[in-house]
PDB file of C-alpha atoms in Angstrom:
ATOM      1  CA  MET J   1      17.491 -73.984  26.579  1.00 88.00           C
ATOM      2  CA  SER J   2      19.020 -73.464  30.019  1.00 96.00           C
ATOM      3  CA  THR J   3      17.304 -71.360  32.671  1.00 98.00           C
ATOM      4  CA  ILE J   4      19.862 -69.004  34.204  1.00 98.00           C
ATOM      5  CA  LEU J   5      19.267 -66.635  37.140  1.00 98.00           C
ATOM      6  CA  ILE J   6      21.656 -63.689  37.556  1.00 98.00           C
ATOM      7  CA  THR J   7      21.654 -61.263  40.501  1.00 98.00           C
ATOM      8  CA  GLY J   8      23.094 -57.755  40.272  1.00 97.00           C
ATOM      9  CA  ALA J   9      21.905 -57.766  36.660  1.00 98.00           C
ATOM     10  CA  SER J  10      22.271 -54.025  36.077  1.00 96.00           C
ATOM     11  CA  GLY J  11      26.033 -54.201  36.683  1.00 95.00           C
ATOM     12  CA  GLY J  12      28.598 -54.039  33.898  1.00 94.00           C
ATOM     13  CA  LEU J  13      29.747 -57.650  34.244  1.00 96.00           C
ATOM     14  CA  ALA J  14      26.188 -58.984  34.088  1.00 97.00           C
ATOM     15  CA  GLN J  15      25.502 -56.912  30.968  1.00 97.00           C
ATOM     16  CA  GLU J  16      28.427 -58.593  29.202  1.00 97.00           C
ATOM     17  CA  MET J  17      27.325 -62.068  30.340  1.00 98.00           C
ATOM     18  CA  VAL J  18      23.805 -61.498  28.999  1.00 97.00           C
ATOM     19  CA  LYS J  19      25.249 -60.679  25.544  1.00 96.00           C
ATOM     20  CA  LEU J  20      26.853 -64.133  25.505  1.00 97.00           C
ATOM     21  CA  LEU J  21      23.660 -65.999  26.468  1.00 96.00           C
ATOM     22  CA  PRO J  22      21.221 -65.165  23.648  1.00 92.00           C
ATOM     23  CA  ASN J  23      19.532 -68.567  23.499  1.00 93.00           C
ATOM     24  CA  ASP J  24      18.954 -69.135  27.209  1.00 97.00           C
ATOM     25  CA  GLN J  25      16.003 -68.245  29.420  1.00 98.00           C
ATOM     26  CA  LEU J  26      17.402 -65.496  31.636  1.00 98.00           C
ATOM     27  CA  ILE J  27      15.946 -64.334  34.944  1.00 98.00           C
ATOM     28  CA  LEU J  28      17.628 -61.030  35.764  1.00 98.00           C
ATOM     29  CA  LEU J  29      17.400 -59.590  39.262  1.00 98.00           C
ATOM     30  CA  GLY J  30      18.102 -55.973  40.167  1.00 98.00           C
ATOM     31  CA  ARG J  31      17.046 -53.201  42.503  1.00 95.00           C
ATOM     32  CA  ASN J  32      15.499 -51.000  39.793  1.00 96.00           C
ATOM     33  CA  LYS J  33      13.026 -52.348  37.229  1.00 95.00           C
ATOM     34  CA  GLU J  34      13.332 -49.241  35.043  1.00 96.00           C
ATOM     35  CA  LYS J  35      17.089 -49.619  34.743  1.00 96.00           C
ATOM     36  CA  LEU J  36      16.700 -53.320  33.960  1.00 97.00           C
ATOM     37  CA  ALA J  37      14.128 -52.465  31.281  1.00 97.00           C
ATOM     38  CA  GLN J  38      16.468 -49.881  29.722  1.00 97.00           C
ATOM     39  CA  LEU J  39      19.271 -52.436  29.557  1.00 97.00           C
ATOM     40  CA  TYR J  40      17.360 -55.557  28.554  1.00 96.00           C
ATOM     41  CA  GLY J  41      13.963 -54.450  27.240  1.00 91.00           C
ATOM     42  CA  ASN J  42      14.771 -55.700  23.731  1.00 90.00           C
ATOM     43  CA  HIS J  43      16.159 -59.085  24.798  1.00 91.00           C
ATOM     44  CA  SER J  44      14.035 -62.165  24.150  1.00 90.00           C
ATOM     45  CA  HIS J  45      13.714 -65.026  26.671  1.00 95.00           C
ATOM     46  CA  THR J  46      14.313 -62.562  29.515  1.00 97.00           C
ATOM     47  CA  GLU J  47      12.373 -61.985  32.726  1.00 97.00           C
ATOM     48  CA  LEU J  48      13.224 -58.849  34.692  1.00 98.00           C
ATOM     49  CA  VAL J  49      12.680 -58.892  38.449  1.00 98.00           C
ATOM     50  CA  GLU J  50      12.922 -55.899  40.771  1.00 98.00           C
ATOM     51  CA  ILE J  51      13.811 -57.211  44.211  1.00 98.00           C
ATOM     52  CA  ASP J  52      15.721 -56.357  47.369  1.00 98.00           C
ATOM     53  CA  ILE J  53      17.902 -59.461  47.671  1.00 98.00           C
ATOM     54  CA  THR J  54      18.478 -58.730  51.364  1.00 98.00           C
ATOM     55  CA  ASP J  55      14.764 -59.384  51.979  1.00 98.00           C
ATOM     56  CA  ASP J  56      14.769 -63.087  52.939  1.00 96.00           C
ATOM     57  CA  GLN J  57      11.001 -63.490  52.575  1.00 97.00           C
ATOM     58  CA  ALA J  58      10.959 -61.828  49.163  1.00 98.00           C
ATOM     59  CA  LEU J  59      13.712 -64.176  47.970  1.00 98.00           C
ATOM     60  CA  GLU J  60      11.865 -67.240  49.235  1.00 97.00           C
ATOM     61  CA  THR J  61       8.616 -66.152  47.565  1.00 98.00           C
ATOM     62  CA  LEU J  62      10.429 -65.430  44.300  1.00 98.00           C
ATOM     63  CA  VAL J  63      12.177 -68.817  44.176  1.00 98.00           C
ATOM     64  CA  THR J  64       8.911 -70.651  44.875  1.00 98.00           C
ATOM     65  CA  ASP J  65       7.194 -68.705  42.078  1.00 98.00           C
ATOM     66  CA  LEU J  66      10.032 -69.276  39.590  1.00 98.00           C
ATOM     67  CA  TYR J  67       9.991 -73.038  40.128  1.00 98.00           C
ATOM     68  CA  LEU J  68       6.218 -73.124  39.721  1.00 98.00           C
ATOM     69  CA  ARG J  69       6.513 -71.334  36.372  1.00 97.00           C
ATOM     70  CA  TYR J  70       9.791 -72.637  34.938  1.00 97.00           C
ATOM     71  CA  GLY J  71      10.127 -75.978  36.709  1.00 97.00           C
ATOM     72  CA  LYS J  72      13.899 -75.607  36.980  1.00 97.00           C
ATOM     73  CA  ILE J  73      16.834 -73.255  37.365  1.00 98.00           C
ATOM     74  CA  ASP J  74      19.904 -74.755  35.736  1.00 98.00           C
ATOM     75  CA  VAL J  75      22.417 -72.074  36.672  1.00 98.00           C
ATOM     76  CA  LEU J  76      22.520 -69.529  39.496  1.00 98.00           C
ATOM     77  CA  ILE J  77      25.032 -66.700  39.093  1.00 98.00           C
ATOM     78  CA  ASN J  78      25.361 -64.710  42.323  1.00 98.00           C
ATOM     79  CA  ASN J  79      26.781 -61.488  40.916  1.00 97.00           C
ATOM     80  CA  ALA J  80      25.350 -58.788  43.227  1.00 97.00           C
ATOM     81  CA  GLY J  81      27.808 -56.960  45.439  1.00 95.00           C
ATOM     82  CA  TYR J  82      29.447 -53.646  46.234  1.00 93.00           C
ATOM     83  CA  GLY J  83      32.468 -52.299  48.068  1.00 91.00           C
ATOM     84  CA  ILE J  84      33.659 -49.439  50.224  1.00 88.00           C
ATOM     85  CA  PHE J  85      37.403 -48.913  50.654  1.00 86.00           C
ATOM     86  CA  GLU J  86      37.953 -47.206  53.996  1.00 87.00           C
ATOM     87  CA  GLU J  87      40.094 -47.462  57.120  1.00 91.00           C
ATOM     88  CA  PHE J  88      38.553 -49.942  59.559  1.00 93.00           C
ATOM     89  CA  ASP J  89      37.862 -47.378  62.303  1.00 95.00           C
ATOM     90  CA  LYS J  90      35.982 -45.124  59.879  1.00 94.00           C
ATOM     91  CA  ILE J  91      33.492 -47.799  58.843  1.00 95.00           C
ATOM     92  CA  SER J  92      30.035 -47.401  60.378  1.00 96.00           C
ATOM     93  CA  ASN J  93      27.980 -50.076  62.069  1.00 97.00           C
ATOM     94  CA  GLN J  94      25.404 -49.657  59.299  1.00 97.00           C
ATOM     95  CA  ASP J  95      28.100 -50.216  56.635  1.00 96.00           C
ATOM     96  CA  ILE J  96      29.123 -53.493  58.294  1.00 97.00           C
ATOM     97  CA  HIS J  97      25.609 -54.907  58.432  1.00 98.00           C
ATOM     98  CA  GLN J  98      24.547 -53.674  55.001  1.00 97.00           C
ATOM     99  CA  MET J  99      27.594 -54.984  53.132  1.00 97.00           C
ATOM    100  CA  PHE J 100      27.333 -58.423  54.726  1.00 98.00           C
ATOM    101  CA  GLU J 101      23.619 -58.481  53.869  1.00 98.00           C
ATOM    102  CA  VAL J 102      24.315 -57.908  50.162  1.00 97.00           C
ATOM    103  CA  ASN J 103      27.713 -59.530  49.578  1.00 97.00           C
ATOM    104  CA  THR J 104      27.381 -62.561  51.830  1.00 98.00           C
ATOM    105  CA  PHE J 105      23.970 -63.290  53.350  1.00 98.00           C
ATOM    106  CA  ALA J 106      21.968 -62.804  50.127  1.00 98.00           C
ATOM    107  CA  LEU J 107      24.418 -65.053  48.275  1.00 98.00           C
ATOM    108  CA  MET J 108      24.062 -67.699  50.978  1.00 98.00           C
ATOM    109  CA  ASN J 109      20.271 -67.463  51.100  1.00 98.00           C
ATOM    110  CA  LEU J 110      19.726 -67.671  47.356  1.00 98.00           C
ATOM    111  CA  SER J 111      22.214 -70.530  47.023  1.00 98.00           C
ATOM    112  CA  ARG J 112      20.408 -72.393  49.800  1.00 98.00           C
ATOM    113  CA  LEU J 113      16.946 -71.861  48.329  1.00 98.00           C
ATOM    114  CA  ILE J 114      17.923 -72.924  44.812  1.00 98.00           C
ATOM    115  CA  ALA J 115      20.340 -75.721  45.740  1.00 98.00           C
ATOM    116  CA  ARG J 116      17.490 -77.340  47.663  1.00 97.00           C
ATOM    117  CA  HIS J 117      15.682 -77.813  44.339  1.00 98.00           C
ATOM    118  CA  MET J 118      18.858 -78.710  42.444  1.00 98.00           C
ATOM    119  CA  LYS J 119      19.485 -81.561  44.874  1.00 98.00           C
ATOM    120  CA  LYS J 120      16.118 -83.089  43.955  1.00 96.00           C
ATOM    121  CA  SER J 121      16.889 -83.007  40.224  1.00 96.00           C
ATOM    122  CA  ARG J 122      20.556 -83.966  40.863  1.00 97.00           C
ATOM    123  CA  LYS J 123      21.932 -81.350  38.483  1.00 97.00           C
ATOM    124  CA  GLY J 124      22.762 -77.669  38.384  1.00 98.00           C
ATOM    125  CA  HIS J 125      25.565 -75.134  38.650  1.00 98.00           C
ATOM    126  CA  ILE J 126      26.063 -72.325  41.166  1.00 98.00           C
ATOM    127  CA  ILE J 127      28.589 -69.648  40.172  1.00 98.00           C
ATOM    128  CA  ASN J 128      29.494 -67.182  42.899  1.00 98.00           C
ATOM    129  CA  ILE J 129      31.195 -64.014  41.696  1.00 98.00           C
ATOM    130  CA  VAL J 130      33.375 -63.175  44.677  1.00 96.00           C
ATOM    131  CA  SER J 131      36.686 -61.263  44.480  1.00 92.00           C
ATOM    132  CA  MET J 132      40.446 -61.477  44.768  1.00 88.00           C
ATOM    133  CA  ALA J 133      39.816 -59.464  47.946  1.00 87.00           C
ATOM    134  CA  GLY J 134      38.437 -62.722  49.369  1.00 88.00           C
ATOM    135  CA  LEU J 135      41.817 -64.372  48.792  1.00 88.00           C
ATOM    136  CA  ILE J 136      44.236 -61.504  49.436  1.00 83.00           C
ATOM    137  CA  ALA J 137      43.430 -58.891  52.078  1.00 81.00           C
ATOM    138  CA  THR J 138      44.920 -55.408  51.799  1.00 81.00           C
ATOM    139  CA  GLY J 139      44.613 -52.199  53.790  1.00 83.00           C
ATOM    140  CA  LYS J 140      41.325 -50.277  53.635  1.00 87.00           C
ATOM    141  CA  SER J 141      39.464 -53.408  52.533  1.00 89.00           C
ATOM    142  CA  SER J 142      38.793 -54.952  55.958  1.00 94.00           C
ATOM    143  CA  LEU J 143      34.991 -54.992  55.602  1.00 96.00           C
ATOM    144  CA  TYR J 144      34.899 -55.784  51.885  1.00 95.00           C
ATOM    145  CA  SER J 145      37.468 -58.576  52.266  1.00 95.00           C
ATOM    146  CA  ALA J 146      35.611 -59.995  55.273  1.00 97.00           C
ATOM    147  CA  THR J 147      32.381 -60.307  53.261  1.00 98.00           C
ATOM    148  CA  LYS J 148      34.290 -61.972  50.413  1.00 97.00           C
ATOM    149  CA  PHE J 149      36.375 -64.328  52.581  1.00 97.00           C
ATOM    150  CA  ALA J 150      33.078 -65.463  54.125  1.00 98.00           C
ATOM    151  CA  ALA J 151      31.507 -66.001  50.685  1.00 98.00           C
ATOM    152  CA  ILE J 152      34.473 -68.138  49.603  1.00 97.00           C
ATOM    153  CA  GLY J 153      34.334 -70.207  52.788  1.00 97.00           C
ATOM    154  CA  PHE J 154      30.632 -70.804  52.276  1.00 98.00           C
ATOM    155  CA  SER J 155      31.157 -71.715  48.612  1.00 98.00           C
ATOM    156  CA  ASN J 156      33.919 -74.191  49.442  1.00 97.00           C
ATOM    157  CA  ALA J 157      31.717 -76.007  51.947  1.00 98.00           C
ATOM    158  CA  LEU J 158      28.700 -75.888  49.625  1.00 98.00           C
ATOM    159  CA  ARG J 159      30.791 -77.443  46.839  1.00 98.00           C
ATOM    160  CA  LEU J 160      31.573 -80.445  49.043  1.00 98.00           C
ATOM    161  CA  GLU J 161      27.975 -80.887  50.175  1.00 98.00           C
ATOM    162  CA  LEU J 162      26.563 -80.719  46.634  1.00 98.00           C
ATOM    163  CA  MET J 163      29.250 -82.831  44.983  1.00 98.00           C
ATOM    164  CA  PRO J 164      27.439 -86.155  45.622  1.00 98.00           C
ATOM    165  CA  TYR J 165      24.377 -84.757  43.814  1.00 98.00           C
ATOM    166  CA  GLY J 166      26.252 -83.861  40.635  1.00 98.00           C
ATOM    167  CA  ILE J 167      25.892 -80.111  41.273  1.00 98.00           C
ATOM    168  CA  TYR J 168      28.860 -77.846  40.556  1.00 98.00           C
ATOM    169  CA  VAL J 169      29.901 -74.816  42.616  1.00 98.00           C
ATOM    170  CA  THR J 170      32.407 -72.385  41.093  1.00 98.00           C
ATOM    171  CA  THR J 171      33.872 -69.293  42.720  1.00 98.00           C
ATOM    172  CA  VAL J 172      35.035 -66.515  40.401  1.00 97.00           C
ATOM    173  CA  ASN J 173      37.615 -64.254  42.022  1.00 95.00           C
ATOM    174  CA  PRO J 174      38.476 -61.348  39.743  1.00 92.00           C
ATOM    175  CA  GLY J 175      40.746 -58.460  40.503  1.00 85.00           C
ATOM    176  CA  PRO J 176      39.484 -54.957  39.683  1.00 83.00           C
ATOM    177  CA  ILE J 177      37.106 -54.828  36.706  1.00 84.00           C
ATOM    178  CA  ARG J 178      36.381 -51.668  34.730  1.00 78.00           C
ATOM    179  CA  THR J 179      32.714 -51.320  35.769  1.00 67.00           C
ATOM    180  CA  GLY J 180      30.463 -49.002  37.758  1.00 69.00           C
ATOM    181  CA  PHE J 181      31.551 -50.833  40.947  1.00 63.00           C
ATOM    182  CA  PHE J 182      34.190 -48.145  41.511  1.00 55.00           C
ATOM    183  CA  ASP J 183      31.705 -45.274  41.320  1.00 60.00           C
ATOM    184  CA  GLN J 184      31.018 -46.021  44.994  1.00 60.00           C
ATOM    185  CA  ALA J 185      34.178 -47.852  46.050  1.00 50.00           C
ATOM    186  CA  ASP J 186      36.611 -45.335  44.500  1.00 51.00           C
ATOM    187  CA  PRO J 187      34.785 -42.019  43.940  1.00 59.00           C
ATOM    188  CA  ASP J 188      37.885 -39.968  43.037  1.00 57.00           C
ATOM    189  CA  GLY J 189      39.336 -42.603  40.698  1.00 57.00           C
ATOM    190  CA  SER J 190      42.759 -42.716  42.394  1.00 57.00           C
ATOM    191  CA  TYR J 191      42.599 -46.458  43.102  1.00 52.00           C
ATOM    192  CA  LEU J 192      41.663 -47.287  39.503  1.00 52.00           C
ATOM    193  CA  LYS J 193      44.650 -45.320  38.230  1.00 55.00           C
ATOM    194  CA  SER J 194      47.045 -47.109  40.575  1.00 55.00           C
ATOM    195  CA  VAL J 195      45.844 -50.623  39.605  1.00 57.00           C
ATOM    196  CA  ASP J 196      45.648 -49.964  35.874  1.00 62.00           C
ATOM    197  CA  ARG J 197      48.089 -52.824  35.106  1.00 63.00           C
ATOM    198  CA  PHE J 198      45.726 -55.316  36.804  1.00 68.00           C
ATOM    199  CA  LEU J 199      42.473 -53.853  35.451  1.00 81.00           C
ATOM    200  CA  LEU J 200      40.195 -56.374  33.749  1.00 88.00           C
ATOM    201  CA  GLU J 201      37.716 -55.591  30.989  1.00 91.00           C
ATOM    202  CA  PRO J 202      34.189 -56.842  31.790  1.00 94.00           C
ATOM    203  CA  ASP J 203      33.717 -58.567  28.423  1.00 95.00           C
ATOM    204  CA  VAL J 204      36.880 -60.649  28.944  1.00 95.00           C
ATOM    205  CA  VAL J 205      35.774 -61.741  32.413  1.00 96.00           C
ATOM    206  CA  ALA J 206      32.242 -62.476  31.160  1.00 97.00           C
ATOM    207  CA  LYS J 207      33.581 -64.771  28.421  1.00 98.00           C
ATOM    208  CA  LYS J 208      35.622 -66.770  30.924  1.00 97.00           C
ATOM    209  CA  ILE J 209      32.635 -67.099  33.280  1.00 98.00           C
ATOM    210  CA  VAL J 210      30.235 -68.198  30.535  1.00 98.00           C
ATOM    211  CA  LYS J 211      32.795 -70.789  29.374  1.00 98.00           C
ATOM    212  CA  THR J 212      32.706 -72.407  32.836  1.00 98.00           C
ATOM    213  CA  ILE J 213      28.913 -72.942  32.783  1.00 98.00           C
ATOM    214  CA  GLY J 214      28.178 -76.636  33.037  1.00 97.00           C
ATOM    215  CA  LYS J 215      31.810 -77.481  33.797  1.00 97.00           C
ATOM    216  CA  ASN J 216      33.114 -78.827  37.076  1.00 97.00           C
ATOM    217  CA  LYS J 217      35.542 -75.959  37.684  1.00 97.00           C
ATOM    218  CA  ARG J 218      36.396 -75.212  41.295  1.00 97.00           C
ATOM    219  CA  GLU J 219      37.501 -71.593  40.919  1.00 95.00           C
ATOM    220  CA  LEU J 220      38.476 -68.975  38.399  1.00 95.00           C
ATOM    221  CA  ASN J 221      41.054 -66.462  39.623  1.00 92.00           C
ATOM    222  CA  LEU J 222      41.808 -63.411  37.456  1.00 89.00           C
ATOM    223  CA  PRO J 223      44.048 -61.871  36.235  1.00 69.00           C
ATOM    224  CA  PHE J 224      47.033 -64.239  35.983  1.00 59.00           C
ATOM    225  CA  LEU J 225      49.374 -61.913  37.909  1.00 65.00           C
ATOM    226  CA  LEU J 226      47.011 -61.659  40.875  1.00 69.00           C
ATOM    227  CA  ASN J 227      46.469 -65.432  40.843  1.00 63.00           C
ATOM    228  CA  ILE J 228      50.253 -65.851  41.157  1.00 70.00           C
ATOM    229  CA  ALA J 229      50.175 -63.287  43.992  1.00 66.00           C
ATOM    230  CA  HIS J 230      47.483 -65.357  45.722  1.00 65.00           C
ATOM    231  CA  ILE J 231      49.608 -68.536  45.501  1.00 68.00           C
ATOM    232  CA  PHE J 232      52.562 -66.587  46.908  1.00 60.00           C
ATOM    233  CA  TYR J 233      50.321 -65.142  49.629  1.00 67.00           C
ATOM    234  CA  THR J 234      49.281 -68.669  50.647  1.00 71.00           C
ATOM    235  CA  LEU J 235      52.788 -70.160  50.644  1.00 69.00           C
ATOM    236  CA  PHE J 236      54.666 -67.252  52.253  1.00 66.00           C
ATOM    237  CA  PRO J 237      52.164 -65.444  54.500  1.00 69.00           C
ATOM    238  CA  LYS J 238      54.635 -63.346  56.531  1.00 72.00           C
ATOM    239  CA  LEU J 239      56.410 -61.992  53.492  1.00 69.00           C
ATOM    240  CA  ALA J 240      53.067 -61.547  51.756  1.00 60.00           C
ATOM    241  CA  ASP J 241      51.846 -59.387  54.648  1.00 69.00           C
ATOM    242  CA  LYS J 242      54.835 -57.085  54.149  1.00 63.00           C
ATOM    243  CA  LEU J 243      54.165 -56.841  50.424  1.00 61.00           C
ATOM    244  CA  ALA J 244      50.412 -56.393  50.897  1.00 57.00           C
ATOM    245  CA  GLY J 245      51.112 -53.544  53.296  1.00 51.00           C
ATOM    246  CA  GLY J 246      53.494 -51.923  50.829  1.00 49.00           C
ATOM    247  CA  ILE J 247      53.704 -52.484  47.102  1.00 42.00           C
ATOM    248  CA  LEU J 248      50.337 -54.239  46.848  1.00 48.00           C
ATOM    249  CA  ASN J 249      48.522 -51.569  48.849  1.00 51.00           C
ATOM    250  CA  TYR J 250      47.037 -49.284  46.200  1.00 50.00           C
ATOM    251  CA  LYS J 251      44.084 -47.849  48.123  1.00 48.00           C
TER     252      LYS J 251
END
C-alpha cells in the first residue's frame, strides 16, 4: 500500500484521482474539513486534513506529524491552485502575493519538506500539477502564467537534484479542464465556451496522472493539440507570439 498525499483535494481533478486509488493510504489536504468529509467521508484508508497550505509553519508541523505516524510518503501530488484571468494593470498587489503563495510557494515548500525525507529513503515520486499556461503565455494570464512558469522552473531543477537519489519529479501541464477552477477564473463562462475544442474531462486527466505514478516520466502535456502548440511556441517564438496574441487568445 502506497502512502499518497494530495493537496487541493476538494477540486474536481483530485476527486477523480481518489476514485482510481482505492487501495492506497491517502492523505487529502484542503481548506475546508466539512467539504472534504462530504466528498470522502465514506472512503477507507483516507485521512482528511484541513490546512492553509500558505502557512509555512503549519505545513512543517503537518509533515513532521505524518512521518511520525506513517513513516513514509511515497507520492506527493501538488494539485492545489487557482487562477484569475485579468489584464495585467487591473491585478491587485494582494492578488499577486496570494496567487504566488498558493500556486508556487506552497508547492515549493511542501516539495522541499517531503523530498528531504524521500532523499533519506532514496525513493519517492513528486507530481506537480502545473498548467499549459506555464508553457504558453497568453493575454490576461500574466499573473497566472508567472506562477506556473515559476513552478515548472522549480520542478525542472528539483528533478535534476533528486535524480541521483532515485526520486522522480513529474510536471503535469493540462490545458483547460472542466472543473470548478473556472468558477473563479471565468465567472461568466465565456472563456470555457471559446476553448471548448481543447477542454479536458477531469476523469481522463486523472487516469493519465495515476498511470504515471512510480514511473520516471518527465512531463505530461495535455491535450495533444496544445502540446503541439507548445513545441511550435518553443521553436518559432516570434510567430508564436503573433498567434498567441490572436487566434490563441481566447480570454
